[in-house]
Amino acid sequence: MNRNRTVRIGGASGFWGDSAMATPQLLEVPGLQYLVYDYLAETTMSIMSRARAKNPGAGYATDFVTAAMGPHLATILARGIKVVANAGGLNPHACAEALQQVAAEQGLHPKVAVLSGDDLMHAMPAWTEAGLADMHTGEAPPAGLMSANAYIGAQGIARALAWGADIVVTGRCVDSAVVLGPLVHEFGWSWTDWDRLASGTLAGHIVECGAQATGGLFTDWQSVQDWDRIGYPVIDCAEDGSFVVSKPADTGGLIHPGAVAEQILYEIGDPGAYLMPDVTCDFRDVRIEALDADHVRVSGVRGRAPGGQYKCNGTWLDGHQIALALAIRGIDAPEKARRTAQALLQRTRRMLAEHGYPDYTETSIELIGCEALYGPQAQPLPTREVLLRLAARHPDPKALRFLQRECASAGTSMAAGTRATLFGRADIQQVVKVFSFLVDKSEVPLAVTLGARRETMDVGAEIGDLPPAAPLAPAPAGGEAPGPRVQAPLVALAWARSGDKGDDENIGVIAREPRFLPLLREQLTPQAVREWFAHLVRGEVVRYEVPGIHALNFVMGQALGGGGAASLRSDPLGKSFAQMLLDFPLSVPAAWVQR
């Protein structure tokens, strides 16, 4: 085996709806061997479950077939580039059939493999009867589940590639599996080589959100050039598991250690126990090294056995909701907006009672433009223009029609300067919530299908026990920084990025310089962060140390109003939380901020 060999992989999609320019851009990269696509998230699965409920042939990422593959399939096949995508969602076989049809219309005949088995709906009645419970609440599964899927790993992907598949379509595998599968196949890694499996998983985690690794969402956004043609990530992975992050030549974006560090901490929870189906990852001692302006090397990942259970999610319908948007301008715009919202709710509550409906189960009033989500930290800046976002939830969709209709009347009967139908008539939507549970891997056989060949895989024998993470050495005490102190915001000393894990929020904070970390550790305590977000967070705040990249990772429980499709907030995925935390005031040596 050539130990100097690397495998080159392009990350062409970070979510269902990502830019169509990613695929043709990455096809310009010399020596590209794999294109990988990640389409799935909890919110995406809820959208797919609604689609499949209306049409049994739906429930997959149609963009993969029409935008990513269709226009570029001939080039991909001619160059021998392999494709791995979890675009199958809730219906991977239908996705593969649609892809084959598009290929046939072009006179092409790719070998398309399908990885299935993650769909657990057939087993739910028996498991429910046996006492299956939500892993967080202990409650029994709700009646009328719309979907139930296990977060499966990369073993089936590697098997399909070994069979000679050109394209592998999966259901609900974990995001990073689309990279780990090709690496195991190419390097022949053992499924118990925990460090390499963890390294391959981190490589997948870096590219799974597309351009987030190449300057997208970077704290120092001013330094990121040409958003209109931002480069998508390319990774060159070595046999030892280390890898180099880059992007296509002559594209926008930025390759920067800080941007890569932000993505490492993105939505990982405990960095010492990032639980994946194939391996438990430990990112605490990861090292990031800038090789030059266009290449960053990542190494030092550790892994251990993953344990014997899959995490699984079911989706279920829990009523309906509507979100209205009204533009209100003029003198005292915020006060006019608040009064408008209260009037519409009072009026429609009266209508609900008159027609025999119960009250709304939940409502939300947000004044966009007045720092609505900032709570006590909002700056009282005067404004004469407000976007009023008024949302409500009710078990019966018919009950929401009153608010849907009455909203328009605000344009003539309430505040001067009101545009009551800014985005047209608002839709009434289903509320899809998540039921999370654990299932023994031995009860979830996976199936790999390629043409007439089909094989069932039992991965339960190669799981190992789930040991705890090794304790970190005590953090070194920070010496007293010299000179006078001044107050400065966190952004002066750190980068940060945030994202969701269901109803929990994850904020990674990375010191711009190693010497800043002791001060951050001292002042950015879990208690201080909890108080900063007290108006949003109902649970506890836990802080994790990540000394390898001089970082802290915060996990805030019950922070998103239910999270995803279950939240009425304008930021149900918590993308803005890091931006709010970057204003956190610190007492710092004046010399540090006079650079």
Coordinates of C-alpha atoms in Angstrom, one line a residue, residues 24-585:
P24 CA -19.7 22.2 -11.7
Q25 CA -17.2 24.1 -9.6
L26 CA -15.8 21.0 -8.0
L27 CA -15.6 19.2 -11.3
E28 CA -12.9 21.7 -12.3
V29 CA -10.7 20.3 -9.5
P30 CA -7.8 18.2 -10.9
G31 CA -7.6 14.7 -9.6
L32 CA -11.0 14.7 -7.9
Q33 CA -12.0 11.2 -7.0
Y34 CA -15.3 11.6 -5.1
L35 CA -18.2 14.0 -4.9
V36 CA -20.2 13.7 -1.7
Y37 CA -23.6 15.3 -0.9
D38 CA -25.2 15.8 2.4
Y39 CA -28.9 16.7 2.3
L40 CA -30.4 15.6 5.6
A41 CA -31.2 17.3 8.9
E42 CA -34.0 16.8 11.4
T43 CA -35.9 19.6 9.8
T44 CA -35.3 18.2 6.3
M45 CA -36.6 14.8 7.4
S46 CA -39.8 16.4 8.7
I47 CA -40.3 18.1 5.3
M48 CA -39.7 14.8 3.5
S49 CA -42.2 13.0 5.8
R50 CA -44.8 15.6 4.9
A51 CA -44.0 15.1 1.2
R52 CA -44.2 11.3 1.4
A53 CA -47.5 11.5 3.2
K54 CA -48.9 13.2 0.2
N55 CA -47.1 11.1 -2.4
P56 CA -45.7 7.7 -1.7
G57 CA -43.2 8.2 -4.4
A58 CA -41.7 11.3 -2.8
G59 CA -39.6 11.8 0.3
Y60 CA -36.1 12.2 -1.2
A61 CA -34.0 15.2 -2.2
T62 CA -35.2 15.9 -5.8
D63 CA -32.4 18.5 -6.3
F64 CA -29.8 15.7 -6.2
V65 CA -31.4 14.2 -9.4
T66 CA -32.3 17.3 -11.3
A67 CA -29.6 19.9 -10.4
A68 CA -26.6 18.0 -9.1
M69 CA -26.6 14.9 -11.3
G70 CA -28.7 15.5 -14.3
P71 CA -26.7 18.2 -16.0
H72 CA -23.3 16.8 -15.0
L73 CA -23.7 13.0 -15.0
A74 CA -21.9 12.5 -18.3
T75 CA -18.8 14.4 -17.1
I76 CA -18.8 12.6 -13.7
L77 CA -18.9 9.2 -15.3
A78 CA -16.4 10.0 -18.0
R79 CA -13.9 11.1 -15.4
G80 CA -14.5 8.1 -13.2
I81 CA -15.6 10.3 -10.2
K82 CA -17.6 8.3 -7.6
V83 CA -20.6 9.9 -6.0
V84 CA -22.0 9.3 -2.5
A85 CA -25.2 11.1 -1.3
N86 CA -27.7 10.7 1.5
A87 CA -30.3 12.2 -0.9
G88 CA -32.5 9.2 -0.6
G89 CA -33.9 10.5 2.7
L90 CA -37.1 8.5 3.4
N91 CA -37.2 6.9 -0.1
P92 CA -33.8 6.0 -1.3
H93 CA -35.0 3.4 -3.9
A94 CA -37.3 6.0 -5.5
C95 CA -34.4 8.5 -5.6
A96 CA -32.2 5.9 -7.4
E97 CA -35.0 5.0 -9.8
A98 CA -35.4 8.7 -10.7
L99 CA -31.7 9.0 -11.2
Q100 CA -31.6 6.0 -13.5
Q101 CA -34.4 7.5 -15.5
V102 CA -32.5 10.7 -16.0
A103 CA -29.4 8.8 -16.9
A104 CA -31.2 6.6 -19.4
E105 CA -32.6 9.7 -21.2
Q106 CA -28.9 10.7 -21.8
G107 CA -27.9 7.2 -22.9
L108 CA -26.0 6.7 -19.7
H109 CA -26.0 3.6 -17.5
P110 CA -24.3 4.3 -14.2
K111 CA -24.1 1.6 -11.5
V112 CA -26.3 3.0 -8.8
A113 CA -26.2 1.3 -5.4
V114 CA -28.8 1.8 -2.7
L115 CA -28.2 1.5 1.0
S116 CA -31.4 0.9 3.0
G117 CA -32.5 -0.5 6.3
D118 CA -32.6 2.7 8.3
D119 CA -36.4 2.9 7.9
L120 CA -37.8 1.5 11.1
M121 CA -41.5 2.0 10.7
H122 CA -42.2 -1.7 10.3
A123 CA -40.7 -2.5 13.7
M124 CA -42.2 0.4 15.7
P125 CA -45.4 -1.4 16.8
A126 CA -43.5 -4.3 18.3
W127 CA -40.9 -2.0 19.9
T128 CA -43.6 0.2 21.3
E129 CA -45.4 -2.9 22.8
A130 CA -42.1 -3.9 24.4
G131 CA -41.8 -0.5 26.1
L132 CA -39.7 1.7 23.8
A133 CA -39.3 5.2 25.3
D134 CA -37.9 8.6 24.2
M135 CA -34.2 8.8 25.2
H136 CA -34.7 12.3 26.6
T137 CA -38.2 12.3 28.2
G138 CA -38.9 8.6 28.9
E139 CA -42.3 9.0 27.1
A140 CA -43.8 6.3 24.9
P141 CA -43.8 6.9 21.1
P142 CA -46.7 9.1 20.0
A143 CA -49.5 7.6 18.1
G144 CA -49.4 8.2 14.3
L145 CA -45.6 8.4 13.7
M146 CA -45.0 9.7 10.2
S147 CA -41.4 8.3 10.0
A148 CA -38.8 6.5 12.1
N149 CA -35.2 6.1 11.0
A150 CA -31.9 5.0 12.5
Y151 CA -28.8 7.1 12.0
I152 CA -26.7 4.5 10.3
G153 CA -23.0 4.6 9.5
A154 CA -20.6 4.1 6.6
Q155 CA -20.2 0.3 6.4
G156 CA -22.9 -0.2 3.7
I157 CA -21.4 2.7 1.6
A158 CA -17.9 1.0 1.7
R159 CA -19.5 -2.3 0.7
A160 CA -21.3 -0.7 -2.3
L161 CA -18.1 0.9 -3.5
A162 CA -16.3 -2.4 -3.2
W163 CA -18.9 -3.9 -5.5
G164 CA -18.0 -1.2 -8.1
A165 CA -20.9 1.3 -7.7
D166 CA -20.5 4.6 -9.5
I167 CA -23.1 6.3 -7.3
V168 CA -24.3 5.3 -3.8
V169 CA -27.6 6.6 -2.6
T170 CA -28.5 6.2 1.1
G171 CA -31.3 6.9 3.4
R172 CA -30.7 8.4 6.8
C173 CA -27.0 7.8 7.3
V174 CA -25.1 10.3 9.5
D175 CA -23.8 13.2 7.5
S176 CA -20.1 12.3 7.8
A177 CA -20.6 8.7 6.6
V178 CA -20.6 9.9 3.0
V179 CA -16.9 10.7 3.4
L180 CA -15.9 7.9 5.9
G181 CA -17.3 5.2 3.6
P182 CA -15.0 6.1 0.6
L183 CA -12.0 6.5 2.9
V184 CA -12.5 3.0 4.4
H185 CA -12.9 1.6 0.9
E186 CA -9.9 3.3 -0.5
F187 CA -7.4 2.7 2.3
G188 CA -8.8 -0.6 3.6
W189 CA -9.1 0.6 7.1
S190 CA -10.4 -1.9 9.7
W191 CA -13.8 -1.2 11.3
T192 CA -12.0 -1.3 14.6
D193 CA -9.2 1.1 13.7
W194 CA -10.8 3.7 15.9
D195 CA -8.4 6.6 15.4
R196 CA -8.5 6.4 11.6
L197 CA -12.3 6.0 11.7
A198 CA -12.6 9.1 13.9
S199 CA -10.3 11.0 11.6
G200 CA -12.4 10.1 8.6
T201 CA -15.5 11.1 10.5
L202 CA -14.0 14.5 11.2
A203 CA -13.1 14.9 7.5
G204 CA -16.7 14.2 6.7
H205 CA -17.8 16.7 9.4
I206 CA -15.7 19.4 7.9
V207 CA -17.3 19.1 4.5
E208 CA -20.8 18.1 5.5
C209 CA -22.0 21.7 5.6
G210 CA -20.5 22.8 2.3
A211 CA -19.0 26.3 2.3
Q212 CA -19.2 26.6 6.1
A213 CA -15.6 25.2 6.0
T214 CA -14.4 27.7 3.4
G215 CA -15.5 31.0 4.8
G216 CA -19.2 30.7 5.0
L217 CA -20.6 32.0 8.4
F218 CA -17.0 32.8 9.5
T219 CA -16.9 35.3 12.4
D220 CA -14.5 37.5 10.4
W221 CA -16.8 37.7 7.5
Q222 CA -15.2 40.9 6.3
S223 CA -12.1 39.0 5.3
V224 CA -14.0 36.5 3.1
Q225 CA -14.0 37.5 -0.5
D226 CA -16.5 37.0 -3.3
W227 CA -19.4 35.4 -1.6
D228 CA -21.1 35.2 -5.1
R229 CA -18.6 32.5 -6.1
I230 CA -17.6 31.0 -2.8
G231 CA -15.5 27.9 -3.2
Y232 CA -16.8 24.6 -1.8
P233 CA -14.5 22.4 0.3
V234 CA -12.0 19.9 -1.0
I235 CA -10.2 17.5 1.3
D236 CA -7.1 15.5 0.6
C237 CA -7.1 12.6 3.1
A238 CA -4.0 10.6 3.9
E239 CA -3.8 6.9 4.9
D240 CA -3.1 7.9 8.6
G241 CA -6.3 9.9 8.7
S242 CA -4.9 13.4 8.6
F243 CA -6.3 15.6 5.9
V244 CA -5.8 19.0 4.2
V245 CA -8.7 21.4 3.5
S246 CA -8.7 23.5 0.4
K247 CA -11.1 24.8 -2.2
P248 CA -11.1 25.0 -6.1
A249 CA -8.7 27.5 -7.6
D250 CA -10.0 31.0 -8.6
T251 CA -13.1 30.8 -6.3
G252 CA -14.2 33.0 -3.5
G253 CA -14.3 32.2 0.1
L254 CA -11.4 31.7 2.5
I255 CA -9.2 28.8 3.8
H256 CA -8.4 29.8 7.4
P257 CA -7.6 27.9 10.6
G258 CA -10.3 29.9 12.4
A259 CA -13.0 29.0 9.9
V260 CA -12.0 25.3 10.0
A261 CA -12.0 25.4 13.8
E262 CA -15.5 26.9 13.8
Q263 CA -16.7 24.0 11.7
I264 CA -15.0 21.4 13.9
L265 CA -17.0 22.5 16.9
Y266 CA -20.2 23.0 14.9
E267 CA -23.1 21.1 16.6
I268 CA -20.9 18.4 18.1
G269 CA -22.0 18.6 21.8
D270 CA -19.3 16.9 23.9
P271 CA -16.1 17.1 21.9
G272 CA -14.7 14.2 23.8
A273 CA -17.6 12.0 23.0
Y274 CA -19.0 12.8 19.5
L275 CA -21.1 9.7 19.1
M276 CA -21.3 8.2 15.6
P277 CA -22.5 4.8 14.6
D278 CA -19.1 3.6 13.5
V279 CA -16.9 5.2 16.1
T280 CA -16.9 7.5 19.1
C281 CA -14.8 10.6 18.2
D282 CA -12.6 12.6 20.5
F283 CA -11.8 16.0 19.0
R284 CA -10.3 17.6 22.1
D285 CA -6.6 17.3 20.9
V286 CA -7.2 18.0 17.2
R287 CA -4.5 20.2 15.7
I288 CA -5.0 22.7 12.9
E289 CA -2.0 24.0 10.9
A290 CA -2.0 26.6 8.1
L291 CA 0.3 25.2 5.4
D292 CA -0.1 28.3 3.2
A293 CA -2.9 30.8 2.3
D294 CA -4.9 28.1 0.6
H295 CA -4.4 24.9 2.6
V296 CA -5.1 23.9 6.2
R297 CA -4.0 20.6 7.7
V298 CA -6.0 18.8 10.4
S299 CA -4.6 15.9 12.5
G300 CA -4.6 14.5 16.0
V301 CA -8.1 13.0 16.1
R302 CA -8.7 10.1 18.5
G303 CA -11.4 7.5 18.5
R304 CA -12.8 4.6 20.5
A305 CA -15.6 2.0 20.1
P306 CA -19.1 3.3 19.4
G307 CA -21.3 1.1 21.5
G308 CA -24.1 -1.2 20.5
Q309 CA -27.0 1.1 19.8
Y310 CA -28.2 3.4 17.0
K311 CA -29.7 6.8 17.7
C312 CA -33.0 6.9 15.9
N313 CA -35.6 9.7 15.3
G314 CA -39.2 9.4 14.6
T315 CA -41.4 12.3 13.3
W316 CA -45.0 12.9 14.2
L317 CA -47.7 15.5 13.6
D318 CA -48.4 17.8 16.5
G319 CA -50.9 20.4 15.3
H320 CA -50.4 23.3 12.9
Q321 CA -48.9 26.7 12.8
I322 CA -48.8 29.9 10.8
A323 CA -46.3 32.8 10.7
L324 CA -47.3 36.2 9.4
A325 CA -45.1 39.1 8.3
L326 CA -46.2 42.7 8.4
A327 CA -44.0 45.7 7.6
I328 CA -44.7 48.7 9.8
R329 CA -43.0 52.1 9.2
G330 CA -43.1 55.6 10.6
I331 CA -42.9 57.3 14.0
D332 CA -43.0 54.9 16.9
A333 CA -42.9 51.9 14.6
P334 CA -42.0 49.3 17.3
E335 CA -44.8 50.4 19.6
K336 CA -47.3 50.3 16.6
A337 CA -46.1 46.8 15.8
R338 CA -46.6 45.5 19.3
R339 CA -50.1 47.0 19.5
T340 CA -50.9 45.5 16.0
A341 CA -49.8 42.0 17.2
Q342 CA -51.8 42.2 20.4
A343 CA -54.9 43.4 18.6
L344 CA -54.8 40.6 16.0
L345 CA -54.4 38.0 18.7
Q346 CA -57.2 39.5 20.8
R347 CA -59.5 39.7 17.9
T348 CA -58.9 36.2 16.6
R349 CA -59.0 34.7 20.1
R350 CA -62.5 36.1 20.4
M351 CA -63.4 34.5 17.1
L352 CA -62.0 31.2 18.2
A353 CA -64.2 31.2 21.3
E354 CA -67.2 32.2 19.3
H355 CA -66.8 29.2 17.0
G356 CA -66.1 26.7 19.7
Y357 CA -62.3 26.4 19.3
P358 CA -59.9 26.3 22.2
D359 CA -57.2 29.0 22.5
Y360 CA -53.9 28.9 20.7
T361 CA -51.4 26.5 22.2
E362 CA -48.6 28.9 21.6
T363 CA -48.0 32.3 20.1
S364 CA -44.8 34.3 19.3
I365 CA -44.3 38.1 18.7
E366 CA -41.0 39.2 17.2
L367 CA -40.1 42.6 16.1
I368 CA -37.4 42.0 13.5
G369 CA -35.2 45.2 13.3
C370 CA -35.5 45.8 17.1
E371 CA -33.1 43.0 18.2
A372 CA -36.1 40.9 19.3
L373 CA -34.0 37.8 20.1
Y374 CA -31.4 39.7 22.1
G375 CA -33.7 40.2 25.1
P376 CA -32.0 42.3 27.9
Q377 CA -29.0 42.7 25.6
A378 CA -30.9 44.5 22.9
Q379 CA -29.7 48.0 22.2
P380 CA -32.4 50.6 22.3
L381 CA -31.7 52.0 18.9
P382 CA -34.5 54.2 17.4
T383 CA -36.0 52.8 14.3
R384 CA -38.8 53.8 12.0
E385 CA -39.1 50.5 10.2
V386 CA -40.1 47.1 11.7
L387 CA -40.9 43.7 10.4
L388 CA -43.5 42.3 12.7
R389 CA -43.4 38.5 12.8
L390 CA -46.5 37.1 14.4
A391 CA -46.7 33.3 14.8
A392 CA -49.4 31.0 16.3
R393 CA -50.0 27.3 16.8
H394 CA -53.2 25.4 17.1
P395 CA -54.2 21.7 17.0
D396 CA -56.8 22.4 14.3
P397 CA -55.7 24.0 11.0
K398 CA -59.1 25.5 10.5
A399 CA -58.7 27.6 13.7
L400 CA -55.7 29.3 12.2
R401 CA -57.7 30.6 9.2
F402 CA -59.0 33.4 11.3
L403 CA -55.6 34.8 11.9
Q404 CA -54.6 34.1 8.3
R405 CA -57.5 36.2 7.1
E406 CA -57.6 38.9 9.7
C407 CA -54.0 39.8 9.2
A408 CA -54.8 41.7 6.0
S409 CA -57.2 44.0 7.8
A410 CA -54.3 45.6 9.7
G411 CA -53.5 47.4 6.5
T412 CA -56.5 49.7 6.8
S413 CA -57.7 49.4 10.4
M414 CA -54.7 49.6 12.7
A415 CA -51.3 51.5 12.5
A416 CA -50.5 54.0 9.8
G417 CA -47.6 52.9 7.6
T418 CA -48.6 49.2 7.7
R419 CA -48.0 46.8 4.8
A420 CA -50.1 43.8 6.0
T421 CA -49.3 41.3 3.3
L422 CA -45.6 41.8 2.8
F423 CA -44.9 38.3 1.5
G424 CA -48.5 37.5 0.3
R425 CA -51.0 35.3 2.1
A426 CA -49.2 33.1 4.8
D427 CA -49.6 29.3 4.6
I428 CA -50.8 27.1 7.4
Q429 CA -48.3 24.4 8.0
Q430 CA -48.1 21.1 9.8
V431 CA -46.0 21.0 13.0
V432 CA -43.7 18.0 12.8
K433 CA -41.9 17.0 16.0
V434 CA -39.1 14.5 16.7
F435 CA -39.2 11.4 18.9
S436 CA -35.7 10.3 19.7
F437 CA -34.8 6.8 20.9
L438 CA -32.1 4.1 20.9
V439 CA -32.2 0.7 19.3
D440 CA -29.7 -2.2 19.4
K441 CA -27.7 -2.3 16.2
S442 CA -28.4 -6.0 15.9
E443 CA -32.0 -5.2 15.4
V444 CA -31.3 -3.0 12.4
P445 CA -30.0 -5.1 9.5
L446 CA -28.8 -3.0 6.6
A447 CA -29.3 -3.8 2.9
V448 CA -27.0 -3.0 0.0
T449 CA -28.6 -3.2 -3.5
L450 CA -26.8 -2.9 -6.8
G451 CA -28.8 -4.0 -9.8
A452 CA -29.9 -7.6 -9.1
R453 CA -27.4 -8.0 -6.3
R454 CA -28.6 -7.5 -2.8
E455 CA -26.9 -8.3 0.5
T456 CA -28.1 -7.9 4.1
M457 CA -25.4 -6.7 6.5
D458 CA -25.3 -7.3 10.2
V459 CA -22.9 -4.7 11.6
G460 CA -23.7 -5.6 15.2
A461 CA -20.7 -7.8 15.7
E462 CA -18.2 -4.9 15.1
I463 CA -19.4 -2.3 17.6
G464 CA -17.3 -2.7 20.7
D465 CA -18.3 -1.3 24.1
L466 CA -18.7 2.4 24.6
P467 CA -16.0 3.5 27.0
P468 CA -15.8 6.9 28.6
A469 CA -13.4 9.6 27.3
A470 CA -10.0 9.8 29.0
P471 CA -9.8 12.7 31.4
L472 CA -8.1 15.8 30.3
A473 CA -5.1 17.1 32.1
P474 CA -5.9 20.1 34.4
A475 CA -6.0 23.3 32.4
P476 CA -2.8 25.3 33.2
A477 CA -3.4 28.4 35.3
G478 CA -3.3 31.6 33.3
G479 CA -0.8 34.2 34.5
E480 CA -2.1 37.6 35.3
A481 CA -2.0 39.6 32.1
P482 CA 0.1 42.8 32.5
G483 CA -1.1 46.3 32.2
P484 CA -4.3 48.2 32.6
R485 CA -7.6 46.6 31.8
V486 CA -10.4 47.7 29.5
Q487 CA -13.8 46.3 28.6
A488 CA -13.9 44.6 25.2
P489 CA -16.4 42.3 23.5
L490 CA -15.7 38.6 23.1
V491 CA -15.3 39.0 19.4
A492 CA -12.0 40.9 20.1
L493 CA -10.5 37.7 21.5
A494 CA -12.4 34.8 19.8
W495 CA -14.2 33.4 16.9
A496 CA -17.5 31.6 17.4
R497 CA -20.2 29.6 15.6
S498 CA -23.5 28.2 16.7
G499 CA -26.0 25.6 15.7
D500 CA -28.8 23.3 16.9
K501 CA -29.1 19.8 18.2
G502 CA -32.8 19.4 18.5
D503 CA -33.9 21.8 21.2
D504 CA -30.4 22.2 22.5
E505 CA -27.9 24.9 21.3
N506 CA -24.2 24.5 20.6
I507 CA -21.8 27.4 20.6
G508 CA -18.1 26.8 19.9
V509 CA -15.8 29.6 21.0
I510 CA -12.2 29.6 19.7
A511 CA -9.4 31.8 21.1
R512 CA -7.8 33.9 18.4
E513 CA -4.5 33.4 20.2
P514 CA -3.6 30.6 22.7
R515 CA -2.7 33.1 25.4
F516 CA -6.3 34.4 25.3
L517 CA -7.8 31.0 26.4
P518 CA -7.2 31.3 30.2
L519 CA -9.0 34.6 30.3
L520 CA -11.9 33.2 28.3
R521 CA -12.0 30.2 30.7
E522 CA -12.1 32.5 33.7
Q523 CA -14.8 35.0 32.5
L524 CA -16.9 33.0 30.0
T525 CA -18.2 30.6 32.6
P526 CA -21.3 28.4 32.2
Q527 CA -23.1 30.5 34.7
A528 CA -22.2 33.7 32.9
V529 CA -23.4 32.3 29.5
R530 CA -26.6 31.0 31.1
E531 CA -27.3 34.5 32.5
W532 CA -26.5 36.1 29.1
F533 CA -29.2 33.9 27.4
A534 CA -31.6 33.6 30.4
H535 CA -34.4 35.0 28.3
L536 CA -34.0 32.1 25.8
V537 CA -32.5 29.1 27.7
R538 CA -34.6 27.0 30.0
G539 CA -32.1 24.2 30.7
E540 CA -28.6 24.0 31.9
V541 CA -25.4 25.2 30.2
V542 CA -22.5 22.8 30.1
R543 CA -18.9 23.9 29.0
Y544 CA -16.4 21.6 27.4
E545 CA -12.7 22.1 27.0
V546 CA -11.0 21.7 23.6
P547 CA -7.4 22.5 24.3
G548 CA -6.0 21.3 20.9
I549 CA -7.6 24.3 19.1
H550 CA -7.7 26.5 22.2
A551 CA -11.4 26.5 22.4
L552 CA -14.5 26.1 24.7
N553 CA -17.7 24.4 23.5
F554 CA -21.0 25.3 25.2
V555 CA -24.1 23.2 25.1
M556 CA -27.3 25.0 26.2
G557 CA -30.3 22.8 27.0
Q558 CA -33.9 23.6 25.9
A559 CA -32.7 26.8 24.2
L560 CA -34.6 26.9 20.9
G561 CA -38.3 26.8 21.8
G562 CA -38.6 23.2 20.7
G563 CA -36.1 23.5 17.8
G564 CA -36.4 23.0 14.1
A565 CA -40.0 22.7 12.8
A566 CA -41.3 22.5 16.4
S567 CA -40.2 26.1 17.2
L568 CA -42.2 29.3 16.5
R569 CA -39.1 31.4 16.7
S570 CA -37.6 33.2 13.7
D571 CA -34.3 31.4 14.4
P572 CA -35.3 27.9 15.3
L573 CA -31.9 26.5 14.4
G574 CA -29.9 28.8 16.7
K575 CA -27.6 30.2 14.0
S576 CA -27.6 33.7 15.6
F577 CA -26.6 32.6 19.1
A578 CA -22.9 32.9 18.5
Q579 CA -23.3 36.4 17.1
M580 CA -25.2 37.4 20.3
L581 CA -22.5 35.9 22.5
L582 CA -19.7 37.7 20.6
D583 CA -21.0 40.9 22.3
F584 CA -20.3 39.4 25.7
P585 CA -18.2 42.0 27.7

